[in-house]
Coordinates of C-alpha atoms in Angstrom, one line a residue:
P1 CA 104.3 60.5 95.0
P2 CA 107.0 62.8 93.7
G3 CA 106.2 64.3 90.3
R4 CA 102.5 63.7 90.6
R5 CA 100.0 66.4 91.2
P6 CA 97.0 65.8 93.5
P7 CA 93.8 65.4 91.5
D8 CA 92.3 68.7 92.8
A9 CA 95.5 70.7 92.2
R10 CA 95.3 73.5 89.6
P11 CA 97.7 76.2 88.5
V12 CA 96.9 79.7 89.7
A13 CA 99.5 81.6 87.7
V14 CA 101.7 81.1 84.8
F15 CA 105.0 83.0 84.6
E16 CA 106.3 82.2 81.1
D17 CA 109.7 84.0 81.5
G18 CA 109.9 84.2 85.3
R19 CA 110.1 82.1 88.4
V20 CA 108.8 82.0 91.9
E21 CA 111.6 83.1 94.3
A22 CA 109.9 82.9 97.7
G23 CA 106.6 82.0 99.3
V24 CA 104.9 82.0 102.7
S25 CA 101.5 81.1 103.9
T26 CA 99.4 83.1 106.4
R27 CA 96.1 82.3 108.1
S28 CA 94.2 82.2 104.8
L29 CA 96.5 83.5 102.1
I30 CA 99.6 82.5 100.2
Y31 CA 102.1 85.3 99.4
F32 CA 104.9 84.8 97.0
V33 CA 107.6 86.7 95.1
S34 CA 108.0 86.3 91.4
A35 CA 111.0 87.4 89.4
E36 CA 111.0 88.2 85.7
E37 CA 114.1 89.6 84.0
G38 CA 115.5 90.5 87.4
V39 CA 112.5 92.5 88.6
H40 CA 110.5 91.1 91.6
R41 CA 106.8 91.3 92.1
V42 CA 104.8 90.4 95.2
W43 CA 101.5 88.5 94.9
S44 CA 98.8 87.2 97.3
F45 CA 96.6 84.2 96.5
S46 CA 93.4 83.2 98.3
P47 CA 92.7 79.4 97.9
R48 CA 89.2 80.1 99.2
T49 CA 88.2 82.5 96.4
N50 CA 90.9 81.4 93.9
R51 CA 91.9 85.1 93.5
L52 CA 95.4 86.1 92.6
T53 CA 96.4 89.7 93.4
E54 CA 99.6 91.7 92.7
L55 CA 100.6 94.0 95.5
P56 CA 101.4 97.5 94.1
L57 CA 105.1 98.2 94.8
G58 CA 105.1 101.2 92.4
F59 CA 108.8 100.7 91.4
Q60 CA 111.1 98.1 89.9
A61 CA 112.2 96.2 92.9
R62 CA 114.3 93.5 94.5
V63 CA 112.3 91.9 97.3
M64 CA 113.8 90.0 100.2
A65 CA 112.8 88.6 103.6
L66 CA 109.1 87.8 102.9
T67 CA 107.8 87.0 106.4
P68 CA 104.3 86.2 107.8
V69 CA 103.2 88.4 110.7
G70 CA 101.9 86.2 113.6
Q71 CA 98.6 84.5 113.0
S72 CA 97.3 87.3 110.8
D73 CA 96.9 87.6 107.0
S74 CA 99.8 90.1 106.9
V75 CA 103.4 89.8 105.7
T76 CA 106.4 92.1 105.9
F77 CA 109.2 92.2 103.4
S78 CA 112.1 94.5 102.4
A79 CA 112.3 96.0 99.0
E80 CA 114.8 98.3 97.2
G81 CA 114.9 99.7 93.7
W82 CA 117.3 101.4 91.4
T83 CA 116.5 104.8 93.0
K84 CA 114.9 103.7 96.3
P85 CA 117.0 102.6 99.3
R86 CA 115.9 99.4 101.1
G87 CA 112.8 99.9 103.2
W88 CA 110.4 97.6 105.0
Y89 CA 106.8 97.1 103.8
R90 CA 103.7 95.5 105.3
A91 CA 100.9 94.0 103.2
T92 CA 97.6 93.2 104.8
A93 CA 94.7 91.3 103.3
G94 CA 92.0 93.5 102.0
Q95 CA 94.1 96.7 101.9
A96 CA 94.8 98.0 98.4
K97 CA 98.0 99.9 99.5
L98 CA 101.2 98.7 101.1
R99 CA 102.1 100.3 104.4
I100 CA 105.7 101.5 104.7
A101 CA 106.8 100.0 108.0
E102 CA 110.3 101.5 107.9
P103 CA 111.3 103.7 105.0
G104 CA 114.7 103.5 103.5
T105 CA 116.9 106.6 103.9
S106 CA 119.4 108.2 101.6
T107 CA 121.5 111.4 101.6
S108 CA 120.5 112.0 98.0
D109 CA 117.1 113.0 96.5
Y110 CA 115.9 111.0 93.5
D111 CA 112.5 112.8 92.9
D112 CA 113.9 114.2 89.6
V113 CA 114.9 110.7 88.3
V114 CA 112.8 108.3 86.2
V115 CA 113.5 104.6 85.7
T116 CA 112.4 103.2 82.3
R117 CA 112.4 99.5 81.1
D118 CA 113.0 99.0 77.4
Y119 CA 114.1 96.0 75.3
A120 CA 116.6 95.3 72.5
T121 CA 116.3 92.4 70.2
A122 CA 119.4 90.2 69.7
A123 CA 120.3 88.7 66.3
D124 CA 118.7 85.4 67.4
G125 CA 115.4 87.1 68.3
V126 CA 115.9 87.0 72.1
R127 CA 114.5 90.1 73.9
I128 CA 117.1 91.7 76.1
P129 CA 115.9 93.9 79.0
I130 CA 117.4 97.4 79.3
T131 CA 116.9 99.6 82.3
L132 CA 117.5 103.3 81.8
I133 CA 117.9 105.7 84.7
A134 CA 117.9 109.4 83.8
R135 CA 116.9 112.8 85.1
K136 CA 113.4 113.6 84.1
D137 CA 114.5 116.7 82.2
V138 CA 117.0 114.8 79.9
R139 CA 116.0 115.0 76.3
H140 CA 117.0 112.0 74.1
P141 CA 119.2 111.2 72.4
A142 CA 121.7 112.0 75.1
P143 CA 125.2 110.7 76.2
L144 CA 125.0 107.4 78.1
W145 CA 127.2 105.4 80.4
A146 CA 126.4 101.7 80.1
S147 CA 127.2 98.9 82.5
V148 CA 126.0 95.6 81.1
Y149 CA 126.2 91.9 81.9
G150 CA 124.3 89.1 80.2
A151 CA 125.3 85.5 80.2
Y152 CA 124.2 82.2 81.4
G153 CA 120.6 83.3 82.0
F154 CA 121.7 85.6 84.8
T155 CA 120.0 89.0 85.3
I156 CA 120.8 91.8 87.6
S157 CA 117.9 92.7 90.1
P158 CA 117.3 96.3 91.0
Y159 CA 119.5 97.4 94.0
F160 CA 120.3 100.8 95.6
K161 CA 123.9 101.7 96.1

C-alpha cells in the first residue's frame, strides 16, 4: 500500500541536506545521483552485498543523463563542472576509476584554476555554501567579483559556460 514500506526494506543511505535526483538499475546494481547544495555525486549500490560506493568524479559536478548500458552493470552519464566542459563518462562495476567515454572540449585551459567550496553562516545559523573559483597563484585577500542567488531553497549546480 502507498506509504508503507515492505518488511524487509531498509535504508541504505541517508542524505540529511540532499536529495536523490536520478536512479537506474542494471543487472545487479542500482546507480543514483544525489544532490547536496547544488553539487551532484554518483553512487552505486549492490543489494546482494549491501555495499554503497561513491564513484570518484574528482570535481564539483552537475550530472545528467544517467543511463544503463545494455544488460551489463555499467552506466554512462554526462557531467560538467565549474571549470570542466560537459563530457561523457562510463562507470563499470568493480572498476575504481571512471572511464571518460567522450571528453568535453574547450578553447580555454583551466589547469591553473582551483575550485574551493566554503561556507558562510547566516544570522539565523543556516550554512550558506560559497564556491570560489580562482587562479592557483592568487594570494588572499584579493579582489572578488561575486554573483549570488539564494532564495526558496534553490541552489545553482556547477555548469561550464
